[in-house]
Amino acid sequence: AQTVTQSQPEMSVQEAETVTLSCTYDTSESNYYLFWYKQPPSRQMILVIRQEAYKQQNATENRFSVNFQKAAKSFSLKISDSQLGDTAMYFCAFMKLNYGQNFVFGPGTRLSVLP
Amino acid sequence: NAGVTQTPKFQVLKTGQSMTLQCAQDMNHNSMYWYRQDPGMGLRLIYYSASEGTTDKGEVPNGYNVSRLNKREFSLRLESAAPSQTSVYFCASIGFGYQGTTSNQPQHFGDGTRLSIL
């Protein structure tokens, strides 16, 4: 079974600074996707960024980028130029490519952006 | 608007009561999921349905039953509610052929149901 670990329950960062959230996972699969989701107080689940395991290039979406280390099974999220609206819970998630396309979520990191 | 619709948004039950959470999606997705979210636990999968007519247990299925009524609808039933089932419940769907889709959202979530069991 796949597991996803986020070792930082809470983090804070000053507005305009850069912060990195950590995620590690355990799997025997070779083809899979990894995701970062953001959950603001509204409780909506919002996709931040995704990474296909077969791609060596790290994904980037505007201020958000990942450091994907497949051998180390590590998938960290870097947020540059942090904004107050980035305050939220962030979940790392794993999806294997087979029957059911099941998702596994990490426990989350609560990020606070301070003015 | 296309998406996943959950009802109700809030519900308070007494221990031992039963209820059904409803979920419907209009994106013609094959797979549907029920998660619960507890503080500090992230989202845990209760049940999922890979396609119409099939259902499978997830990580925390005890105390729940599901029905995949048709391709659109996937309901979650609590037969005898317990305080440990107090949580926020999310329904989600995903379409096969994700790799070939133009959608950037691999899994669509409903807005959640906050359920309290007294």
PDB file of C-alpha atoms in Angstrom:
ATOM      1  CA  ALA A   1       0.000   0.000   0.000  1.00  0.00           C
ATOM      2  CA  GLN A   2       1.102   3.513  -0.716  1.00  0.00           C
ATOM      3  CA  THR A   3       1.770   5.987   2.080  1.00  0.00           C
ATOM      4  CA  VAL A   4       2.372   9.720   1.983  1.00  0.00           C
ATOM      5  CA  THR A   5       4.150  11.562   4.777  1.00  0.00           C
ATOM      6  CA  GLN A   6       4.311  15.267   5.475  1.00  0.00           C
ATOM      7  CA  SER A   7       6.645  15.843   8.378  1.00  0.00           C
ATOM      8  CA  GLN A   8       5.793  19.514   8.990  1.00  0.00           C
ATOM      9  CA  PRO A   9       2.363  19.873  10.652  1.00  0.00           C
ATOM     10  CA  GLU A  10       2.627  23.674  10.689  1.00  0.00           C
ATOM     11  CA  MET A  11       4.813  26.284   9.048  1.00  0.00           C
ATOM     12  CA  SER A  12       4.861  30.037   8.782  1.00  0.00           C
ATOM     13  CA  VAL A  13       6.526  32.452   6.382  1.00  0.00           C
ATOM     14  CA  GLN A  14       6.714  36.199   5.995  1.00  0.00           C
ATOM     15  CA  GLU A  15       4.894  37.746   3.107  1.00  0.00           C
ATOM     16  CA  ALA A  16       7.078  37.912  -0.051  1.00  0.00           C
ATOM     17  CA  GLU A  17       9.481  35.269   1.305  1.00  0.00           C
ATOM     18  CA  THR A  18       9.987  31.729   0.030  1.00  0.00           C
ATOM     19  CA  VAL A  19       8.899  28.577   1.823  1.00  0.00           C
ATOM     20  CA  THR A  20       9.334  24.876   1.086  1.00  0.00           C
ATOM     21  CA  LEU A  21       6.914  22.181   2.198  1.00  0.00           C
ATOM     22  CA  SER A  22       8.158  18.605   2.416  1.00  0.00           C
ATOM     23  CA  CYS A  23       6.531  15.386   1.262  1.00  0.00           C
ATOM     24  CA  THR A  24       7.813  11.844   1.059  1.00  0.00           C
ATOM     25  CA  TYR A  25       5.987   8.787  -0.169  1.00  0.00           C
ATOM     26  CA  ASP A  26       6.398   5.075  -0.299  1.00  0.00           C
ATOM     27  CA  THR A  27       5.414   2.974  -3.284  1.00  0.00           C
ATOM     28  CA  SER A  28       6.554   0.060  -5.391  1.00  0.00           C
ATOM     29  CA  GLU A  29       4.854   1.487  -8.461  1.00  0.00           C
ATOM     30  CA  SER A  30       6.892   2.933 -11.305  1.00  0.00           C
ATOM     31  CA  ASN A  31       4.128   4.954 -12.981  1.00  0.00           C
ATOM     32  CA  TYR A  32       2.208   7.393 -10.888  1.00  0.00           C
ATOM     33  CA  TYR A  33       1.280  11.024 -10.344  1.00  0.00           C
ATOM     34  CA  LEU A  34       2.006  13.311  -7.445  1.00  0.00           C
ATOM     35  CA  PHE A  35       0.001  16.377  -6.522  1.00  0.00           C
ATOM     36  CA  TRP A  36      -0.096  19.279  -4.143  1.00  0.00           C
ATOM     37  CA  TYR A  37      -3.547  20.460  -3.097  1.00  0.00           C
ATOM     38  CA  LYS A  38      -4.407  23.614  -1.221  1.00  0.00           C
ATOM     39  CA  GLN A  39      -7.357  23.780   1.164  1.00  0.00           C
ATOM     40  CA  PRO A  40      -8.218  27.303   2.359  1.00  0.00           C
ATOM     41  CA  PRO A  41     -10.664  27.942   5.207  1.00  0.00           C
ATOM     42  CA  SER A  42     -13.494  27.573   2.700  1.00  0.00           C
ATOM     43  CA  ARG A  43     -12.616  23.825   2.675  1.00  0.00           C
ATOM     44  CA  GLN A  44     -12.457  23.668  -1.105  1.00  0.00           C
ATOM     45  CA  MET A  45      -9.753  21.360  -2.453  1.00  0.00           C
ATOM     46  CA  ILE A  46      -7.742  23.286  -5.037  1.00  0.00           C
ATOM     47  CA  LEU A  47      -5.076  21.695  -7.203  1.00  0.00           C
ATOM     48  CA  VAL A  48      -1.808  23.619  -6.954  1.00  0.00           C
ATOM     49  CA  ILE A  49       0.558  21.545  -9.072  1.00  0.00           C
ATOM     50  CA  ARG A  50       1.009  18.030 -10.410  1.00  0.00           C
ATOM     51  CA  GLN A  51       3.995  15.920 -11.436  1.00  0.00           C
ATOM     52  CA  GLU A  52       4.056  12.836 -13.625  1.00  0.00           C
ATOM     53  CA  ALA A  53       6.585  10.314 -12.337  1.00  0.00           C
ATOM     54  CA  TYR A  54       7.913   9.552 -15.801  1.00  0.00           C
ATOM     55  CA  LYS A  55       8.920  13.183 -16.315  1.00  0.00           C
ATOM     56  CA  GLN A  56      12.338  14.147 -15.025  1.00  0.00           C
ATOM     57  CA  GLN A  57      11.670  17.864 -15.319  1.00  0.00           C
ATOM     58  CA  ASN A  58      10.226  19.467 -12.205  1.00  0.00           C
ATOM     59  CA  ALA A  59       6.776  20.986 -12.622  1.00  0.00           C
ATOM     60  CA  THR A  60       6.281  24.730 -12.261  1.00  0.00           C
ATOM     61  CA  GLU A  61       3.094  26.788 -12.000  1.00  0.00           C
ATOM     62  CA  ASN A  62       3.736  30.507 -11.591  1.00  0.00           C
ATOM     63  CA  ARG A  63       5.028  30.986  -8.019  1.00  0.00           C
ATOM     64  CA  PHE A  64       4.780  27.272  -7.235  1.00  0.00           C
ATOM     65  CA  SER A  65       7.418  24.717  -8.141  1.00  0.00           C
ATOM     66  CA  VAL A  66       8.339  21.230  -7.023  1.00  0.00           C
ATOM     67  CA  ASN A  67      11.537  19.355  -6.370  1.00  0.00           C
ATOM     68  CA  PHE A  68      10.789  15.787  -7.441  1.00  0.00           C
ATOM     69  CA  GLN A  69      13.394  13.218  -6.448  1.00  0.00           C
ATOM     70  CA  LYS A  70      12.062   9.879  -7.682  1.00  0.00           C
ATOM     71  CA  ALA A  71      14.815   7.693  -6.265  1.00  0.00           C
ATOM     72  CA  ALA A  72      14.479   9.319  -2.862  1.00  0.00           C
ATOM     73  CA  LYS A  73      10.662   9.312  -3.147  1.00  0.00           C
ATOM     74  CA  SER A  74      10.564  12.950  -2.230  1.00  0.00           C
ATOM     75  CA  PHE A  75       8.245  15.647  -3.599  1.00  0.00           C
ATOM     76  CA  SER A  76       8.638  19.080  -2.009  1.00  0.00           C
ATOM     77  CA  LEU A  77       6.679  22.223  -2.861  1.00  0.00           C
ATOM     78  CA  LYS A  78       8.347  25.611  -3.052  1.00  0.00           C
ATOM     79  CA  ILE A  79       6.233  28.733  -2.841  1.00  0.00           C
ATOM     80  CA  SER A  80       8.028  31.884  -3.950  1.00  0.00           C
ATOM     81  CA  ASP A  81       6.953  35.451  -3.156  1.00  0.00           C
ATOM     82  CA  SER A  82       4.456  34.186  -0.578  1.00  0.00           C
ATOM     83  CA  GLN A  83       1.128  36.004  -0.451  1.00  0.00           C
ATOM     84  CA  LEU A  84      -1.458  36.284   2.310  1.00  0.00           C
ATOM     85  CA  GLY A  85      -3.849  34.264   0.132  1.00  0.00           C
ATOM     86  CA  ASP A  86      -1.469  31.321   0.279  1.00  0.00           C
ATOM     87  CA  THR A  87      -2.480  30.745   3.895  1.00  0.00           C
ATOM     88  CA  ALA A  88      -4.097  27.299   3.868  1.00  0.00           C
ATOM     89  CA  MET A  89      -3.655  23.611   4.512  1.00  0.00           C
ATOM     90  CA  TYR A  90      -1.487  21.950   1.906  1.00  0.00           C
ATOM     91  CA  PHE A  91      -1.853  18.272   1.104  1.00  0.00           C
ATOM     92  CA  CYS A  92       0.546  16.112  -0.833  1.00  0.00           C
ATOM     93  CA  ALA A  93      -1.197  13.314  -2.738  1.00  0.00           C
ATOM     94  CA  PHE A  94      -0.217  10.215  -4.683  1.00  0.00           C
ATOM     95  CA  MET A  95      -2.176   8.561  -7.464  1.00  0.00           C
ATOM     96  CA  LYS A  96      -1.237   5.250  -9.034  1.00  0.00           C
ATOM     97  CA  LEU A  97      -2.271   4.456 -12.559  1.00  0.00           C
ATOM     98  CA  ASN A  98      -4.386   1.388 -12.356  1.00  0.00           C
ATOM     99  CA  TYR A  99      -7.860   0.158 -11.575  1.00  0.00           C
ATOM    100  CA  GLY A 100      -9.736   2.822  -9.660  1.00  0.00           C
ATOM    101  CA  GLN A 101      -6.959   5.386  -9.928  1.00  0.00           C
ATOM    102  CA  ASN A 102      -6.950   5.643  -6.178  1.00  0.00           C
ATOM    103  CA  PHE A 103      -5.632   8.715  -4.426  1.00  0.00           C
ATOM    104  CA  VAL A 104      -3.664   8.687  -1.170  1.00  0.00           C
ATOM    105  CA  PHE A 105      -3.280  11.930   0.757  1.00  0.00           C
ATOM    106  CA  GLY A 106      -0.707  13.011   3.290  1.00  0.00           C
ATOM    107  CA  PRO A 107      -1.816  14.453   6.661  1.00  0.00           C
ATOM    108  CA  GLY A 108      -1.266  18.033   5.542  1.00  0.00           C
ATOM    109  CA  THR A 109       0.841  21.052   6.463  1.00  0.00           C
ATOM    110  CA  ARG A 110      -0.826  24.176   7.794  1.00  0.00           C
ATOM    111  CA  LEU A 111       0.896  27.195   6.238  1.00  0.00           C
ATOM    112  CA  SER A 112       0.456  30.678   7.634  1.00  0.00           C
ATOM    113  CA  VAL A 113       1.705  33.667   5.652  1.00  0.00           C
ATOM    114  CA  LEU A 114       2.427  36.540   8.013  1.00  0.00           C
ATOM    115  CA  PRO A 115       2.114  40.206   7.002  1.00  0.00           C
TER     116      PRO A 115
ATOM    117  CA  ASN B   1     -21.846  24.566 -13.728  1.00  0.00           C
ATOM    118  CA  ALA B   2     -20.191  21.189 -14.183  1.00  0.00           C
ATOM    119  CA  GLY B   3     -18.857  19.592 -11.048  1.00  0.00           C
ATOM    120  CA  VAL B   4     -19.565  17.441  -8.008  1.00  0.00           C
ATOM    121  CA  THR B   5     -22.618  18.215  -5.907  1.00  0.00           C
ATOM    122  CA  GLN B   6     -22.970  16.979  -2.342  1.00  0.00           C
ATOM    123  CA  THR B   7     -26.024  17.150  -0.128  1.00  0.00           C
ATOM    124  CA  PRO B   8     -26.546  18.096   2.618  1.00  0.00           C
ATOM    125  CA  LYS B   9     -23.847  20.633   3.513  1.00  0.00           C
ATOM    126  CA  PHE B  10     -24.445  20.296   7.251  1.00  0.00           C
ATOM    127  CA  GLN B  11     -26.134  17.647   9.376  1.00  0.00           C
ATOM    128  CA  VAL B  12     -26.449  16.889  13.067  1.00  0.00           C
ATOM    129  CA  LEU B  13     -27.460  13.396  14.126  1.00  0.00           C
ATOM    130  CA  LYS B  14     -27.991  11.587  17.372  1.00  0.00           C
ATOM    131  CA  THR B  15     -26.073   8.413  18.111  1.00  0.00           C
ATOM    132  CA  GLY B  16     -27.803   5.447  16.486  1.00  0.00           C
ATOM    133  CA  GLN B  17     -29.609   7.418  13.810  1.00  0.00           C
ATOM    134  CA  SER B  18     -29.078   6.630  10.156  1.00  0.00           C
ATOM    135  CA  MET B  19     -28.629   8.889   7.171  1.00  0.00           C
ATOM    136  CA  THR B  20     -27.442   8.950   3.591  1.00  0.00           C
ATOM    137  CA  LEU B  21     -25.069  11.481   2.086  1.00  0.00           C
ATOM    138  CA  GLN B  22     -25.765  12.120  -1.562  1.00  0.00           C
ATOM    139  CA  CYS B  23     -23.233  12.850  -4.290  1.00  0.00           C
ATOM    140  CA  ALA B  24     -23.743  13.494  -7.989  1.00  0.00           C
ATOM    141  CA  GLN B  25     -21.372  14.479 -10.789  1.00  0.00           C
ATOM    142  CA  ASP B  26     -22.226  15.686 -14.253  1.00  0.00           C
ATOM    143  CA  MET B  27     -18.840  15.196 -15.918  1.00  0.00           C
ATOM    144  CA  ASN B  28     -19.490  11.632 -17.121  1.00  0.00           C
ATOM    145  CA  HIS B  29     -16.679  10.384 -14.871  1.00  0.00           C
ATOM    146  CA  ASN B  30     -16.269   6.683 -14.249  1.00  0.00           C
ATOM    147  CA  SER B  31     -14.676   6.747 -10.801  1.00  0.00           C
ATOM    148  CA  MET B  32     -16.179   8.247  -7.656  1.00  0.00           C
ATOM    149  CA  TYR B  33     -14.874   8.438  -4.095  1.00  0.00           C
ATOM    150  CA  TRP B  34     -15.928   9.163  -0.545  1.00  0.00           C
ATOM    151  CA  TYR B  35     -13.382  10.616   1.887  1.00  0.00           C
ATOM    152  CA  ARG B  36     -13.563  11.776   5.442  1.00  0.00           C
ATOM    153  CA  GLN B  37     -11.398  14.562   6.810  1.00  0.00           C
ATOM    154  CA  ASP B  38     -10.575  14.763  10.490  1.00  0.00           C
ATOM    155  CA  PRO B  39      -8.307  17.365  12.108  1.00  0.00           C
ATOM    156  CA  GLY B  40      -4.660  16.453  11.595  1.00  0.00           C
ATOM    157  CA  MET B  41      -5.510  13.341   9.559  1.00  0.00           C
ATOM    158  CA  GLY B  42      -5.810  14.649   6.023  1.00  0.00           C
ATOM    159  CA  LEU B  43      -8.304  12.894   3.760  1.00  0.00           C
ATOM    160  CA  ARG B  44      -8.899   9.204   4.265  1.00  0.00           C
ATOM    161  CA  LEU B  45     -10.665   7.083   1.714  1.00  0.00           C
ATOM    162  CA  ILE B  46     -13.830   5.365   2.916  1.00  0.00           C
ATOM    163  CA  TYR B  47     -15.089   3.698  -0.264  1.00  0.00           C
ATOM    164  CA  TYR B  48     -14.640   4.162  -3.950  1.00  0.00           C
ATOM    165  CA  SER B  49     -16.352   3.052  -7.127  1.00  0.00           C
ATOM    166  CA  ALA B  50     -14.084   2.560 -10.113  1.00  0.00           C
ATOM    167  CA  SER B  51     -17.033   2.262 -12.468  1.00  0.00           C
ATOM    168  CA  GLU B  52     -20.791   1.915 -12.465  1.00  0.00           C
ATOM    169  CA  GLY B  53     -21.779  -1.281 -10.713  1.00  0.00           C
ATOM    170  CA  THR B  54     -18.573  -1.716  -8.696  1.00  0.00           C
ATOM    171  CA  THR B  55     -17.581  -0.559  -5.234  1.00  0.00           C
ATOM    172  CA  ASP B  56     -14.477  -1.221  -3.130  1.00  0.00           C
ATOM    173  CA  LYS B  57     -13.401  -0.522   0.413  1.00  0.00           C
ATOM    174  CA  GLY B  58     -10.869   2.132   1.139  1.00  0.00           C
ATOM    175  CA  GLU B  59      -8.811   2.767   4.229  1.00  0.00           C
ATOM    176  CA  VAL B  60     -11.644   3.324   6.734  1.00  0.00           C
ATOM    177  CA  PRO B  61     -14.840   1.545   5.558  1.00  0.00           C
ATOM    178  CA  ASN B  62     -16.195   0.305   8.896  1.00  0.00           C
ATOM    179  CA  GLY B  63     -19.589   1.732   9.798  1.00  0.00           C
ATOM    180  CA  TYR B  64     -20.375   2.827   6.238  1.00  0.00           C
ATOM    181  CA  ASN B  65     -22.091   1.453   3.167  1.00  0.00           C
ATOM    182  CA  VAL B  66     -22.176   2.849  -0.347  1.00  0.00           C
ATOM    183  CA  SER B  67     -24.317   2.575  -3.445  1.00  0.00           C
ATOM    184  CA  ARG B  68     -23.326   3.459  -6.973  1.00  0.00           C
ATOM    185  CA  LEU B  69     -26.836   4.128  -8.166  1.00  0.00           C
ATOM    186  CA  ASN B  70     -25.796   4.993 -11.711  1.00  0.00           C
ATOM    187  CA  LYS B  71     -22.854   6.632 -13.385  1.00  0.00           C
ATOM    188  CA  ARG B  72     -23.740  10.041 -11.914  1.00  0.00           C
ATOM    189  CA  GLU B  73     -24.574   9.185  -8.327  1.00  0.00           C
ATOM    190  CA  PHE B  74     -22.633   7.651  -5.452  1.00  0.00           C
ATOM    191  CA  SER B  75     -24.213   7.691  -2.007  1.00  0.00           C
ATOM    192  CA  LEU B  76     -22.711   7.044   1.419  1.00  0.00           C
ATOM    193  CA  ARG B  77     -24.866   5.604   4.188  1.00  0.00           C
ATOM    194  CA  LEU B  78     -24.348   5.555   7.927  1.00  0.00           C
ATOM    195  CA  GLU B  79     -26.627   2.834   9.278  1.00  0.00           C
ATOM    196  CA  SER B  80     -26.105   3.572  12.978  1.00  0.00           C
ATOM    197  CA  ALA B  81     -24.218   6.790  13.503  1.00  0.00           C
ATOM    198  CA  ALA B  82     -21.515   6.955  16.179  1.00  0.00           C
ATOM    199  CA  PRO B  83     -19.710  10.002  17.626  1.00  0.00           C
ATOM    200  CA  SER B  84     -16.471   8.717  16.012  1.00  0.00           C
ATOM    201  CA  GLN B  85     -18.051   9.408  12.639  1.00  0.00           C
ATOM    202  CA  THR B  86     -18.191  13.129  13.324  1.00  0.00           C
ATOM    203  CA  SER B  87     -16.166  14.515  10.447  1.00  0.00           C
ATOM    204  CA  VAL B  88     -16.222  16.420   7.194  1.00  0.00           C
ATOM    205  CA  TYR B  89     -17.081  14.174   4.268  1.00  0.00           C
ATOM    206  CA  PHE B  90     -15.953  14.827   0.722  1.00  0.00           C
ATOM    207  CA  CYS B  91     -17.155  13.209  -2.456  1.00  0.00           C
ATOM    208  CA  ALA B  92     -14.891  13.264  -5.502  1.00  0.00           C
ATOM    209  CA  SER B  93     -14.814  11.977  -9.051  1.00  0.00           C
ATOM    210  CA  ILE B  94     -12.216  11.342 -11.714  1.00  0.00           C
ATOM    211  CA  GLY B  95     -12.573  10.398 -15.353  1.00  0.00           C
ATOM    212  CA  PHE B  96     -10.646   7.630 -17.066  1.00  0.00           C
ATOM    213  CA  GLY B  97      -8.490   8.920 -19.812  1.00  0.00           C
ATOM    214  CA  TYR B  98      -7.106  11.530 -17.458  1.00  0.00           C
ATOM    215  CA  GLN B  99      -3.789  11.417 -19.272  1.00  0.00           C
ATOM    216  CA  GLY B 100      -5.539  12.343 -22.480  1.00  0.00           C
ATOM    217  CA  THR B 101      -7.809  14.999 -21.071  1.00  0.00           C
ATOM    218  CA  THR B 102      -7.315  18.697 -21.346  1.00  0.00           C
ATOM    219  CA  SER B 103      -8.564  19.251 -17.817  1.00  0.00           C
ATOM    220  CA  ASN B 104      -5.915  20.353 -15.373  1.00  0.00           C
ATOM    221  CA  GLN B 105      -7.937  19.035 -12.447  1.00  0.00           C
ATOM    222  CA  PRO B 106      -7.428  15.312 -12.037  1.00  0.00           C
ATOM    223  CA  GLN B 107      -9.928  14.865  -9.266  1.00  0.00           C
ATOM    224  CA  HIS B 108     -12.988  17.022  -8.788  1.00  0.00           C
ATOM    225  CA  PHE B 109     -14.193  17.510  -5.220  1.00  0.00           C
ATOM    226  CA  GLY B 110     -17.553  18.450  -3.820  1.00  0.00           C
ATOM    227  CA  ASP B 111     -17.774  21.201  -1.241  1.00  0.00           C
ATOM    228  CA  GLY B 112     -18.008  18.767   1.666  1.00  0.00           C
ATOM    229  CA  THR B 113     -20.600  17.795   4.267  1.00  0.00           C
ATOM    230  CA  ARG B 114     -19.981  18.675   7.886  1.00  0.00           C
ATOM    231  CA  LEU B 115     -21.532  15.900   9.952  1.00  0.00           C
ATOM    232  CA  SER B 116     -21.819  15.983  13.740  1.00  0.00           C
ATOM    233  CA  ILE B 117     -22.941  12.986  15.772  1.00  0.00           C
ATOM    234  CA  LEU B 118     -24.104  13.771  19.301  1.00  0.00           C
TER     235      LEU B 118
END
